[in-house]
Each structure stands twice: as structure tokens, then as C-alpha cells.
mmCIF file of C-alpha atoms in Angstrom:
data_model
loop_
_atom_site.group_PDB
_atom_site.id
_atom_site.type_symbol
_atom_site.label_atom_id
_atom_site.label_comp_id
_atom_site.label_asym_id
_atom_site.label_seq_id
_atom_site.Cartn_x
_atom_site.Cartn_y
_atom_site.Cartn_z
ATOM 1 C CA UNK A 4 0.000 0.000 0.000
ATOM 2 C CA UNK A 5 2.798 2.510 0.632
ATOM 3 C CA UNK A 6 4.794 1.664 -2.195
ATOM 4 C CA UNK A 7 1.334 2.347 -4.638
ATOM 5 C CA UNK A 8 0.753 5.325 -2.422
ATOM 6 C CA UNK A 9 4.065 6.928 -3.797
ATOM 7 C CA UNK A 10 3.220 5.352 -6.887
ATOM 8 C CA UNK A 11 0.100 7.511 -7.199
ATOM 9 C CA UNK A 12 1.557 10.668 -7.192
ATOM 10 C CA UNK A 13 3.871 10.096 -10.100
ATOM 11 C CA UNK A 14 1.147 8.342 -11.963
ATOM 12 C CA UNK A 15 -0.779 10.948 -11.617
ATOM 13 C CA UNK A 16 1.810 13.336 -13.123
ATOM 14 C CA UNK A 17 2.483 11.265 -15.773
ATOM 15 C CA UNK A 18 -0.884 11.768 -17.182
ATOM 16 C CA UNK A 19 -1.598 15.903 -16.158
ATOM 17 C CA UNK A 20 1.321 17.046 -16.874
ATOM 18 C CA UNK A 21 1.074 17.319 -20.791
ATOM 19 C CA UNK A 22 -1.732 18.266 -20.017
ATOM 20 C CA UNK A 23 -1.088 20.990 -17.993
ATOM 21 C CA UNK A 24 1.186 21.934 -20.834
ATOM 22 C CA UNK A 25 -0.837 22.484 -23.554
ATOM 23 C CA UNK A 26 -3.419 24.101 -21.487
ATOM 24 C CA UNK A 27 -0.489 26.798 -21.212
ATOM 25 C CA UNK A 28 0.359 27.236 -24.470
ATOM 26 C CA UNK A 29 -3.413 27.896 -25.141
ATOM 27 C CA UNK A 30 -4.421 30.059 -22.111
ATOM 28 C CA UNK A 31 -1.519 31.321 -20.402
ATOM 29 C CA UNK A 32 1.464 30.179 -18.741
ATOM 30 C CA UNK A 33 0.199 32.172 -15.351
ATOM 31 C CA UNK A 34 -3.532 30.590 -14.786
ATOM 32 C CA UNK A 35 -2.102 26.941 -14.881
ATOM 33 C CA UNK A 36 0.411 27.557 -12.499
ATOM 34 C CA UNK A 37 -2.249 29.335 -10.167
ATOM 35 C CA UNK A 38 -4.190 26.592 -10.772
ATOM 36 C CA UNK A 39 -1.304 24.184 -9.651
ATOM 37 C CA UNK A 40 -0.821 25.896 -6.273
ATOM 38 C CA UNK A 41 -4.576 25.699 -5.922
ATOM 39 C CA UNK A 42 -4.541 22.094 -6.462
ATOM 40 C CA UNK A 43 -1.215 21.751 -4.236
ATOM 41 C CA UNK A 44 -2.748 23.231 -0.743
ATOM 42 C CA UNK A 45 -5.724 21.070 -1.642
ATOM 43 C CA UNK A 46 -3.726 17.899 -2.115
ATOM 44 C CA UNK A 47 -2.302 18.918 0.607
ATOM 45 C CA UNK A 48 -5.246 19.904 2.769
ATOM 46 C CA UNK A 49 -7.391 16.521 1.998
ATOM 47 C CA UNK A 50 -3.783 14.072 2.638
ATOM 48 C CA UNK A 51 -3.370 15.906 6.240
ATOM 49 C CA UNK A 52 -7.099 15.626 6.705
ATOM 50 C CA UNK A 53 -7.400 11.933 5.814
ATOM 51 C CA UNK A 54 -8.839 9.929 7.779
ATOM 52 C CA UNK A 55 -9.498 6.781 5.406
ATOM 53 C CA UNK A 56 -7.382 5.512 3.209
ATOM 54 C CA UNK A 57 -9.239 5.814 0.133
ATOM 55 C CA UNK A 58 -8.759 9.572 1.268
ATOM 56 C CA UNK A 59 -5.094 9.288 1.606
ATOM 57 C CA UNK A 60 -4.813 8.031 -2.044
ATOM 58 C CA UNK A 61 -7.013 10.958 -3.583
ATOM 59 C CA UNK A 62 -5.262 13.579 -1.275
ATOM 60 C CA UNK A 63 -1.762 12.351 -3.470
ATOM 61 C CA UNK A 64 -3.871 11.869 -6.682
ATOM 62 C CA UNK A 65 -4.970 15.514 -6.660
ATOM 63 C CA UNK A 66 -1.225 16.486 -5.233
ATOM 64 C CA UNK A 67 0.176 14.620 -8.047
ATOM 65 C CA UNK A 68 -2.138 15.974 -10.830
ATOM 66 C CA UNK A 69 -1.415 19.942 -9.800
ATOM 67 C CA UNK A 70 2.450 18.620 -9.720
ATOM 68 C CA UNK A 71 2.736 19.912 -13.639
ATOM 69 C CA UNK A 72 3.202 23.366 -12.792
ATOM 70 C CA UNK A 73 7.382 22.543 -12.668
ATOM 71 C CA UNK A 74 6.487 21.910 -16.442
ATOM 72 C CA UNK A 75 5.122 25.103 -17.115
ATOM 73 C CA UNK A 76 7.642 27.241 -14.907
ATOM 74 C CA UNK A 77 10.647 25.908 -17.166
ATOM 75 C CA UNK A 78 8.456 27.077 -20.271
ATOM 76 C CA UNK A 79 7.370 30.421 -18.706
ATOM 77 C CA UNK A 80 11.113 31.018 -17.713
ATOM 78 C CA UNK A 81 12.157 29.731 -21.373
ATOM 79 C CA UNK A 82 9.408 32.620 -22.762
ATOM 80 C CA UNK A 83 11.495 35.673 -21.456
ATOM 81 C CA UNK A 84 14.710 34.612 -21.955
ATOM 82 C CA UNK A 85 17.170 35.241 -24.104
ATOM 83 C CA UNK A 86 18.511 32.104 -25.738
ATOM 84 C CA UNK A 87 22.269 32.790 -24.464
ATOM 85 C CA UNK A 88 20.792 33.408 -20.951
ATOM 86 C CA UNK A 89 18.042 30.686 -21.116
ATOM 87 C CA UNK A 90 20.930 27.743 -19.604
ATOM 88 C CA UNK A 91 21.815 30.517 -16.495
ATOM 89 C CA UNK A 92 17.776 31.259 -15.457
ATOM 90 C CA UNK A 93 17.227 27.109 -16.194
ATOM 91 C CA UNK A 94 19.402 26.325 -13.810
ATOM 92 C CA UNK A 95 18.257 29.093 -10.741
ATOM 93 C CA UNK A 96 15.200 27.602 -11.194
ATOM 94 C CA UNK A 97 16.302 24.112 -10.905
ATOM 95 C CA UNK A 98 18.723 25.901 -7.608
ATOM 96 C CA UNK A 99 15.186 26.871 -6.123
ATOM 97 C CA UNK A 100 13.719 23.836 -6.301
ATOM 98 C CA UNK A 101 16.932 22.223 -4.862
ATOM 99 C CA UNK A 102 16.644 24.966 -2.269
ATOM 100 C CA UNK A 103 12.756 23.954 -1.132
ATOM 101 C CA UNK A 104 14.178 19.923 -1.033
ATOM 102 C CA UNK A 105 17.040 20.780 1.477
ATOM 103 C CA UNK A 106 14.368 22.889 3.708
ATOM 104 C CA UNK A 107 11.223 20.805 3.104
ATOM 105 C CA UNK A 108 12.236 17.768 5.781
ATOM 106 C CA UNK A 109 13.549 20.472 7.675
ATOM 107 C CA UNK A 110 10.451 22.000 8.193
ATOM 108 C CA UNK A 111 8.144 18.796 7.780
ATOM 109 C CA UNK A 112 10.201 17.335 10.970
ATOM 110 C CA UNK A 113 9.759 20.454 12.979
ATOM 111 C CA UNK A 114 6.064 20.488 12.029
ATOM 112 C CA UNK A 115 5.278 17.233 13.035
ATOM 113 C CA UNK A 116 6.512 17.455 16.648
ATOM 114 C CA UNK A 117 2.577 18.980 16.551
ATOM 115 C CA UNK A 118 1.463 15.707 15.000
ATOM 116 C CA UNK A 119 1.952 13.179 11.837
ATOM 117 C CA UNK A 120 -0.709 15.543 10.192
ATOM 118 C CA UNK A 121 0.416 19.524 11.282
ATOM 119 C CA UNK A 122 3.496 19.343 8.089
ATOM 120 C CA UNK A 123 0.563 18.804 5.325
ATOM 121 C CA UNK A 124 -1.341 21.342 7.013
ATOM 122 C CA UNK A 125 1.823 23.517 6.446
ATOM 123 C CA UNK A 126 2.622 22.717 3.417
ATOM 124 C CA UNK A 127 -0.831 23.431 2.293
ATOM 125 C CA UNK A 128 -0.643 26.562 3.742
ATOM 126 C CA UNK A 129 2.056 27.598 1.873
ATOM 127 C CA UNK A 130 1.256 26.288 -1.684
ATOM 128 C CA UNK A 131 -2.106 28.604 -0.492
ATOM 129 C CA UNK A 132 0.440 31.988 0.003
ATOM 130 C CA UNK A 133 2.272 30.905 -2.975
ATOM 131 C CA UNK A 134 -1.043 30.951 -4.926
ATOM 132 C CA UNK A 135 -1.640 34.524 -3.903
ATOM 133 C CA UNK A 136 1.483 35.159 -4.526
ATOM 134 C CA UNK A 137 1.114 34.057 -7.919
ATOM 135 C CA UNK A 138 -2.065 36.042 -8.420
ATOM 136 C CA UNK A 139 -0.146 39.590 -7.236
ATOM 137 C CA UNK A 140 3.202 38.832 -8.588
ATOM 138 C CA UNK A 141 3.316 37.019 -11.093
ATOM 139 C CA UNK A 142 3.475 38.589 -14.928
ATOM 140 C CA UNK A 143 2.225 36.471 -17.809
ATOM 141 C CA UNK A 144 4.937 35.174 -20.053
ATOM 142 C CA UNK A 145 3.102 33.339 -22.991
ATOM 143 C CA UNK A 146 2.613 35.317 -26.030
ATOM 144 C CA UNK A 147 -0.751 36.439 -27.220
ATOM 145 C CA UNK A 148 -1.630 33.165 -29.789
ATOM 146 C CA UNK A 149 -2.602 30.345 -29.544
ATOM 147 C CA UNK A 150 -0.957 27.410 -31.097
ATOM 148 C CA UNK A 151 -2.593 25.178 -33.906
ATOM 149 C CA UNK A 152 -6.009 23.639 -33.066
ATOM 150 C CA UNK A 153 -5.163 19.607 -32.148
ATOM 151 C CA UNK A 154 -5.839 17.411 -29.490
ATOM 152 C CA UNK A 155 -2.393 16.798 -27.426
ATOM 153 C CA UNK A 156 -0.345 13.969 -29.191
ATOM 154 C CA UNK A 157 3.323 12.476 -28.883
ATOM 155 C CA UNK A 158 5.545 15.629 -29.957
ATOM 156 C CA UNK A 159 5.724 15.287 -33.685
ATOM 157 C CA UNK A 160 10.091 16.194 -33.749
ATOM 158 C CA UNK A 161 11.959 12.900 -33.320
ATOM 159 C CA UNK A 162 14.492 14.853 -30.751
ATOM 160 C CA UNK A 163 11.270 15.304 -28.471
ATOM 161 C CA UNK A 164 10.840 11.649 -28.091
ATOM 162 C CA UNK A 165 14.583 10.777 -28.023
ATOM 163 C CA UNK A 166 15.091 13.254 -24.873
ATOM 164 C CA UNK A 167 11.974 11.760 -23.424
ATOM 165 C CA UNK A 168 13.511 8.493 -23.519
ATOM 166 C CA UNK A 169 16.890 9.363 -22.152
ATOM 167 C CA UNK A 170 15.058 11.808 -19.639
ATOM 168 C CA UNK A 171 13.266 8.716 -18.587
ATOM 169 C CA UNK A 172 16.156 6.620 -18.589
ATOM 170 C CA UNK A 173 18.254 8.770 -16.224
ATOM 171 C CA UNK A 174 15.290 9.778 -13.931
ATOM 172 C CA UNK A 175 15.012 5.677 -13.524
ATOM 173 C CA UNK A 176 18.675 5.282 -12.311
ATOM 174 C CA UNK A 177 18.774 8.072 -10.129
ATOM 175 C CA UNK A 178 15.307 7.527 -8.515
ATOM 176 C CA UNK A 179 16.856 3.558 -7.956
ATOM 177 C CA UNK A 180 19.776 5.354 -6.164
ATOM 178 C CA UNK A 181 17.316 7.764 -4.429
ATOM 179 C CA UNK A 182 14.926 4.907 -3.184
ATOM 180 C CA UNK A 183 17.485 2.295 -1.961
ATOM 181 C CA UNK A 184 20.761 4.340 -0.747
ATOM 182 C CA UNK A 185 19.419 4.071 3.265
ATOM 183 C CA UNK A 186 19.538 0.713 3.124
ATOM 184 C CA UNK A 187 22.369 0.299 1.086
ATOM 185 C CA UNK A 188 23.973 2.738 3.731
ATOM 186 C CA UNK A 189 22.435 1.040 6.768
ATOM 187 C CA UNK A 190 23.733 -2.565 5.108
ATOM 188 C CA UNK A 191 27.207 -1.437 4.287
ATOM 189 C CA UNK A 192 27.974 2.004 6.651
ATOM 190 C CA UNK A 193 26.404 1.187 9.432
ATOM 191 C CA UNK A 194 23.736 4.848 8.235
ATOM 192 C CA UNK A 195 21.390 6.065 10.559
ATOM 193 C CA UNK A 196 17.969 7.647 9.683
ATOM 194 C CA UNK A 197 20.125 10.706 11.102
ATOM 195 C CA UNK A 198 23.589 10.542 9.122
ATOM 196 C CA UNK A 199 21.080 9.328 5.903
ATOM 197 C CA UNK A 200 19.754 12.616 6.062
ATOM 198 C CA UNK A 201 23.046 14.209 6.209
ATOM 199 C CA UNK A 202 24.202 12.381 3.016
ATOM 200 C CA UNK A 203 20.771 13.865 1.225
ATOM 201 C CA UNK A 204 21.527 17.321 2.373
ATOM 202 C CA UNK A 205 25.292 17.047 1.020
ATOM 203 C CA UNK A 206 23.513 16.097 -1.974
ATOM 204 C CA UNK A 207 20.785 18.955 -2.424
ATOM 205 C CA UNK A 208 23.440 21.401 -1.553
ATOM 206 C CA UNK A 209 25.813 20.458 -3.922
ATOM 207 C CA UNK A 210 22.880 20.492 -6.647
ATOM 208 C CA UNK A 211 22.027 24.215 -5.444
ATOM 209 C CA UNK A 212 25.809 25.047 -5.832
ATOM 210 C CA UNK A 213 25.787 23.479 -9.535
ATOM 211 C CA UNK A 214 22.791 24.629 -10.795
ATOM 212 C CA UNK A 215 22.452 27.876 -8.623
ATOM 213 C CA UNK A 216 25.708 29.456 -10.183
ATOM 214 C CA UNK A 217 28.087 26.818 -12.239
ATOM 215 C CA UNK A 218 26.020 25.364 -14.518
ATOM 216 C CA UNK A 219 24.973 28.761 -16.037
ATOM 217 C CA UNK A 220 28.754 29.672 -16.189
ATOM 218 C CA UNK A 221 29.595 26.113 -18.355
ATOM 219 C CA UNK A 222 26.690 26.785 -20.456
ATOM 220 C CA UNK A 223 28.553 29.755 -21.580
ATOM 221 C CA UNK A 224 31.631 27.629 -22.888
ATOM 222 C CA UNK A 225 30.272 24.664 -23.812
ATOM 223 C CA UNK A 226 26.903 23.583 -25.767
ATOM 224 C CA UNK A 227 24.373 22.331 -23.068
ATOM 225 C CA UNK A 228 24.134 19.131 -25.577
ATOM 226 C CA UNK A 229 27.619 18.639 -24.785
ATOM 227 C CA UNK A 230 27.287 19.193 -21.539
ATOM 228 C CA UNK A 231 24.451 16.936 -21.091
ATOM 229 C CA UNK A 232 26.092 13.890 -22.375
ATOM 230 C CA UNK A 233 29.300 14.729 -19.719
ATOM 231 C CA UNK A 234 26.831 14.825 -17.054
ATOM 232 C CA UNK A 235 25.412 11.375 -17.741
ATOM 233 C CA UNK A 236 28.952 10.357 -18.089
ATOM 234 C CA UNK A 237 29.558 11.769 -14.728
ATOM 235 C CA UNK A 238 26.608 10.087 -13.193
ATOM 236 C CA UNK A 239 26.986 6.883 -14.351
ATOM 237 C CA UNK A 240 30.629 6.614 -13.030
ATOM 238 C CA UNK A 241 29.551 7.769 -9.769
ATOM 239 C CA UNK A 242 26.921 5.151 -8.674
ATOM 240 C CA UNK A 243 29.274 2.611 -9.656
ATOM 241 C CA UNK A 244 31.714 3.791 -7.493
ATOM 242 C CA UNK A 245 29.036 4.251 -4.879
ATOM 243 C CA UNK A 246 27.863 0.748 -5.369
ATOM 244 C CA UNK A 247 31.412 -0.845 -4.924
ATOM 245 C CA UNK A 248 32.256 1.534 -1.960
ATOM 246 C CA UNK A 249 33.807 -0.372 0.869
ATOM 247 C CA UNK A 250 35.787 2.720 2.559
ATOM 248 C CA UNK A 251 34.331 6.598 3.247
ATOM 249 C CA UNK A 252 36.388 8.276 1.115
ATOM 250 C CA UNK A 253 35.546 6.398 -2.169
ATOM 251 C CA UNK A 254 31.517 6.667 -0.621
ATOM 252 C CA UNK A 255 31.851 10.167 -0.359
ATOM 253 C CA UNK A 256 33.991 10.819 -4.164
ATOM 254 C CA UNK A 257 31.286 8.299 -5.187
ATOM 255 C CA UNK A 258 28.703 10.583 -3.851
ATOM 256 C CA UNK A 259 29.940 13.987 -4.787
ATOM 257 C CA UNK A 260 30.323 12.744 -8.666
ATOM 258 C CA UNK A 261 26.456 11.529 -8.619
ATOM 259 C CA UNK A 262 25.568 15.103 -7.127
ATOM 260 C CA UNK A 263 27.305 17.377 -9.365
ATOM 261 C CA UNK A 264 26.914 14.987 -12.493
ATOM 262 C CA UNK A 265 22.987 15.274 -11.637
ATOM 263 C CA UNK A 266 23.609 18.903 -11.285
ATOM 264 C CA UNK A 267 24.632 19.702 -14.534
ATOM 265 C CA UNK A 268 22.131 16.554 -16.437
ATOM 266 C CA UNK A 269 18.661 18.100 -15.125
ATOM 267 C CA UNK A 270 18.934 21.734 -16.337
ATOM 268 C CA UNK A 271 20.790 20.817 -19.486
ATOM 269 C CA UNK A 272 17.738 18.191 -20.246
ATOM 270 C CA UNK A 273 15.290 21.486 -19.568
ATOM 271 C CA UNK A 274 17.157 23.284 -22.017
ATOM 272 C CA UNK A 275 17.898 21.090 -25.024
ATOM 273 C CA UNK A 276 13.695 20.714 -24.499
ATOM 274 C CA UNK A 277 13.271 24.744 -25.021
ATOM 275 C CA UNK A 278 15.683 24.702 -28.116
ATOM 276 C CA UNK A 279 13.967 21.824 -29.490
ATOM 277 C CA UNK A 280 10.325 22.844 -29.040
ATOM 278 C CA UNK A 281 8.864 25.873 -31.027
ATOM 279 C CA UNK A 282 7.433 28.379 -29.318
ATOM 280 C CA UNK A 283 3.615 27.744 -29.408
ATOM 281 C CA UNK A 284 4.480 24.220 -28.152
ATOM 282 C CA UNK A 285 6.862 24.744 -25.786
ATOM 283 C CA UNK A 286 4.554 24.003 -22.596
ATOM 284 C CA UNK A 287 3.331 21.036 -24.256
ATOM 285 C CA UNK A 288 6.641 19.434 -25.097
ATOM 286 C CA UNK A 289 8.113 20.518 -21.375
ATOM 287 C CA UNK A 290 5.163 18.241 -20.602
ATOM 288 C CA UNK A 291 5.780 15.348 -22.202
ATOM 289 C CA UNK A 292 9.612 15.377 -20.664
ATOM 290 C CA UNK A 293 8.308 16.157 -17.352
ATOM 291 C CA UNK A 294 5.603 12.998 -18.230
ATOM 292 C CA UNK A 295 8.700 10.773 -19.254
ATOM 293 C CA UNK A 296 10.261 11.729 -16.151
ATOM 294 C CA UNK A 297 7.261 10.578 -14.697
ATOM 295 C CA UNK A 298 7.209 7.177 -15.505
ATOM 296 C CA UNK A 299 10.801 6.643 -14.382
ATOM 297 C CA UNK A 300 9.861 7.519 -10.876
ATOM 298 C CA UNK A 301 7.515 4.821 -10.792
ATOM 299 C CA UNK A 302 9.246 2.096 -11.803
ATOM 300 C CA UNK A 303 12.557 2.980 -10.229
ATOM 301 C CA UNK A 304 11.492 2.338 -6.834
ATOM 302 C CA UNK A 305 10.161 -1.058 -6.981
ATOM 303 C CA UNK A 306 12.623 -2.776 -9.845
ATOM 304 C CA UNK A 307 15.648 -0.894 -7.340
ATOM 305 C CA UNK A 308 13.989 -2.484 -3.966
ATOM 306 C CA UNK A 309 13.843 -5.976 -5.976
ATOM 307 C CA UNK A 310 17.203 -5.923 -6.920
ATOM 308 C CA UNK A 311 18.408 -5.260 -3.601
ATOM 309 C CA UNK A 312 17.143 -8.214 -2.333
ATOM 310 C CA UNK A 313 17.501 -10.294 -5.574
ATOM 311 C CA UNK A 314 21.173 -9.694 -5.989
ATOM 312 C CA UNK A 315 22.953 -7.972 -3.498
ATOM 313 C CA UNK A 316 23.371 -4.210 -1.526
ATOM 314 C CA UNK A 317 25.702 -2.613 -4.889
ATOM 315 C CA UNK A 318 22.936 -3.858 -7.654
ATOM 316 C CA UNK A 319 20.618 -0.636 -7.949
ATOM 317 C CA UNK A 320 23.717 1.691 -7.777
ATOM 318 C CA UNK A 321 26.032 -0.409 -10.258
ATOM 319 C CA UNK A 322 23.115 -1.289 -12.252
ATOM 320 C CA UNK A 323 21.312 2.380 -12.253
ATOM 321 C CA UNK A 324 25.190 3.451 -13.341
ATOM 322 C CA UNK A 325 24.606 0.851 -16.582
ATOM 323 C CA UNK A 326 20.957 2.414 -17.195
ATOM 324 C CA UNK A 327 22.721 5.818 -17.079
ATOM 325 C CA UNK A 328 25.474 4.720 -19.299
ATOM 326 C CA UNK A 329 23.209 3.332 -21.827
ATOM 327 C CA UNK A 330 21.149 6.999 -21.809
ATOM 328 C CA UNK A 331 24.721 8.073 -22.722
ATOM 329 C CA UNK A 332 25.033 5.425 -25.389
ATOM 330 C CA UNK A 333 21.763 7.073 -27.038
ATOM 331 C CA UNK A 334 22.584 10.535 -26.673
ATOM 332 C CA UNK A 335 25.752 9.605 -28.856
ATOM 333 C CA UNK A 336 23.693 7.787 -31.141
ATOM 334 C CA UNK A 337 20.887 10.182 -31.482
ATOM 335 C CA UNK A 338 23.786 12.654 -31.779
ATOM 336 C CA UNK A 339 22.159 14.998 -29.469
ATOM 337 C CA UNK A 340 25.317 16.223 -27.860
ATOM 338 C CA UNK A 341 25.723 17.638 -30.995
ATOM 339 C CA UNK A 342 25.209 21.720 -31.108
ATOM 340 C CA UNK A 343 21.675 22.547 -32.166
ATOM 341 C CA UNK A 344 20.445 25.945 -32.682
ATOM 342 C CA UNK A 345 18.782 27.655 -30.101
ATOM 343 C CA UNK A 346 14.777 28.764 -30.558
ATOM 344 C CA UNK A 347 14.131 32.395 -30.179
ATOM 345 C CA UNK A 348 13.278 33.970 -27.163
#
């Protein structure tokens, strides 16, 4: 029941998000994400509120469904941008979000020394500011338009569905490492639920340090395609290094190479997406990634988990390493580390 429970959300994002998408690029990028928050402190609201667990699973449903707005933030951020600057703003968005995971459990933990339901509560309070927030602040970025009449359908361009495919292919591996690295930790380190946490706030704070500042300086000096396929490369060495780790230091080298490899592979991803989508489909196709993404995080939970007890402690992280190395493989293939031309602002 709990592993369907996480399930849920991401199923529920694989199917709303493209949806979410297009109902940008036809209405407005700043109504949908309004509407996201909305949906967010309801989510929110109904999960803390729960008190069945029929409840529980619509409380995530809704959660899940409103979870598109990342989607069409990246494509409202891509409208007002300048192509050379597009790789910088990517990435402090990407730094933002990296910011909200290393203060989330933070403030979850704090909130629930009021009870297991007080951080939902919160957290729907906040996605309810935000909202307002949203409403006063917030300036439309779509252009007046709206894109050819069609109902939503795989993106047409062939380098769409190739980055969905790799985007799904590295979300899988690093959702396995995600999933099964406390008991891979408590197995082989001797991890508590306290130094675990640690280890995940090493890792979102070496994610806000990539993609907060250094990312947008590489993209300056080296095509985000190429950059893309070093980050897999990057990744890939550094679960297997975490998943043959014996000693601290080679955990810890093993560790830092996963975080800044990841770093540098999300808001590169983001960005070959906004070159390779025009502009009237651009929330659609940011959609559809997100949607790929999507489906990674639900199977890379449960195939991780049965490989842990199937073959041994190292197999997610040495395996998720050969899933990232293949996504490498087709990047090279599909030639998408090549330079591509970037769409106008």
C-alpha cells in the first residue's frame, strides 16, 4: 500500500502534466500555475485531513495531478529569456527547487513534533500563500496566440521523443539510487535515519551550488548538448563507485560525482527541451519530458527495492550506473550532444 501510495503521485503526473502543458500554451502560462498551487494546498489539505485511506490516495492523486506546474515554470522562464541566458535562469530555477528539497524535511520534521498531520497542514498553507502570490506577482509570459487547433499527441520532432527516452532513462537510475541508498547505507555504513539525512543534504546542496551558479557559467563555454552527455557520463561513473564503496572516502567521491553529475544533467535536459520545441508548443513538449520523467519515478522504486534483495546491496547503484550509461550510449547515437540551434526567445 505505501509503495502504490508513492506510486500515485507520479502516476498521476504522468498523465496531467502534458496536459497541464498544452493548457499553457493555449491560455496562459500564469492561470495553470495558479491553478497548480490551488490544487497543491488542496492535495495537501485533503492528505493531512485523511482519515481513510481511500482519502489518503485521492489527497496524493490531486497532489500529483497539480504537480505539472514545474512543467510550465521551465516554459514560462524559457518565454522571457534570451537564448544565451536561457541555460543561467534554467538552472536558478532548478537551484530553487533544490533549495525547497534541502528545507522541506527540515520543516516537515519540525512540524510534526505537533502531529503526523500539522506538516501537510503547512505545506498546504504555503502552496495557499504561494497561490496569492502568484495572483499579485506574477506577470504572464506566454505570447498572445494560440498554437494550432489539435488534441495533445506524442511531440511530432523525433528529438522530443529521443530526450523523453533518455530523460526517462536517467530519472530511472537516479530515482533507484534515491529509493534504496538508506539501506544500502544502513547494510554497508552502518547509516542512521540521522547521518542518511546528512548524506541527502550534502547532496541537495551540492545540486544548489551546480545549478544555482556553475552550470549557467559552463553553459557559456560549452553547448548544453555537450554538456548533457558529460553529465550522464559523470553520473553513471559515480553510482558505480558508490555501489562498490567499501571505505568513506571512495563513498563520499562516489557521492559527490552523482551530485554534481545530476547537477549539470537536469537543467541541461530542460534546455535542449526549449531549443527543441517551437514556441507555441513549448509548454506542451516541457510536458511530455516532465511525463517521461514521470514514468521513471515509478518504476525505479520497486525494480531498485527488488534488486536489492535479488542480488545484493551494490545492484541498484552499479546497475542504475549501466541504465545511465546506456542513456549516454543514445545521446551519442541520437547525436544529441551535438550543437543545435537555439529557438528564439
Amino acid at each position: 500500500a505505501v509503495g502504490w501510495l508513492f506510486a500515485t503521485f507520479s502516476l498521476a503526473q504522468l498523465v496531467f502534466a502534458p496536459l497541464l502543458g498544452r493548457l499553457s500554451d493555449r491560455i496562459g502560462r500564469k492561470p495553470v500555475i495558479i491553478i497548480s498551487l490551488v490544487g497543491t494546498a488542496v492535495g495537501s489539505f485533503v492528505t493531512g485531513a485523511a482519515g481513510a485511506l481511500w482519502v489518503l490516495f485521492l489527497g496524493r492523486v490531486i497532489d500529483g495531478a497539480s504537480g505539472g506546474s514545474l512543467a510550465v515554470a521551465q516554459a514560462a522562464v524559457a518565454d522571457i529569456a534570451e537564448p544565451a541566458q536561457r541555460p543561467k535562469l534554467v538552472g536558478m530555477l532548478g537551484a530553487a527547487f533544490g533549495v525547497g528539497f534541502v528545507l522541506g524535511p527540515a520543516i516537515g520534521g519540525l512540524a510534526a513534533l505537533g502531529g503526523p498531520h500539522v506538516p501537510f497542514y503547512v505545506a498546504a498553507g504555503l502552496a495557499a500563500v504561494n497561490a496569492v502570490a502568484a495572483m499579485i506577482r506574477l506577470p504572464e509570459t506566454k505570447k498572445a496566440g494560440r498554437p494550432a487547433g489539435r488534441k495533445f499527441a506524442v511531440p511530432s520532432q523525433p528529438v522530443l521523443r529521443h530526450l523523453a527516452v533518455v530523460g526517462f532513462l536517467a530519472m530511472f537510475a537516479f530515482v533507484a539510487f534515491e529509493a534504496t541508498f538508506s539501506l544500502f547505507g544502513s547494510a554497508r555504513f552502518d547509516l542512521t535515519e540521522g547521518s542518511t539525512a546528512v548524506v541527502f543534504l550534502f547532496i541537495g546542496l551540492v545540486l544548489v551550488a551546480i545549478q544555482g551558479g556553475g552550470f549557467g557559467k559552463l553553459a557559456e563555454h560549452v553547448d548544453v548538448g555537450r554538456l548533457y552527455a558529460a553529465g550522464l557520463a559523470v553520473v553513471a561513473v559515480g553510482l558505480v563507485v558508490v555501489g562498490v564503496s567499501t571505505s568513506w572516502p571512495m563513498l563520499v567521491a562516489g557521492l559527490l560525482l552523482v551530485s554534481v553529475g545530476q547537477g549539470v544533467v537536469s537543467p541541461s535536459l530542460t534546455e535542449l527541451v526549449n531549443r527543441s520545441a517551437g514556441e507555441e508548443r513549448r509548454g506542451e513538449a516541457m510536458g511530455f519530458q516532465q511525463s517521461a520523467a514521470a514514468v521513471g519515478r515509478v518504476l525505479g522504486p520497486p525494480l531498485a527495492g527488488s534488486a536489492f534483495d535479488r542480488l545484493g546491496v551494490w545492484s541498484p547503484m552499479v546497475l542504475g550506473g549501466g541504465v545511465t550509461a546506456l542513456a549516454l550510449l543514445l545521446v551519442v547515437m541520437w547525436r544529441i550532444h551535438r550543437p543545435m540551434t537555439a529557438a528564439p526567445a
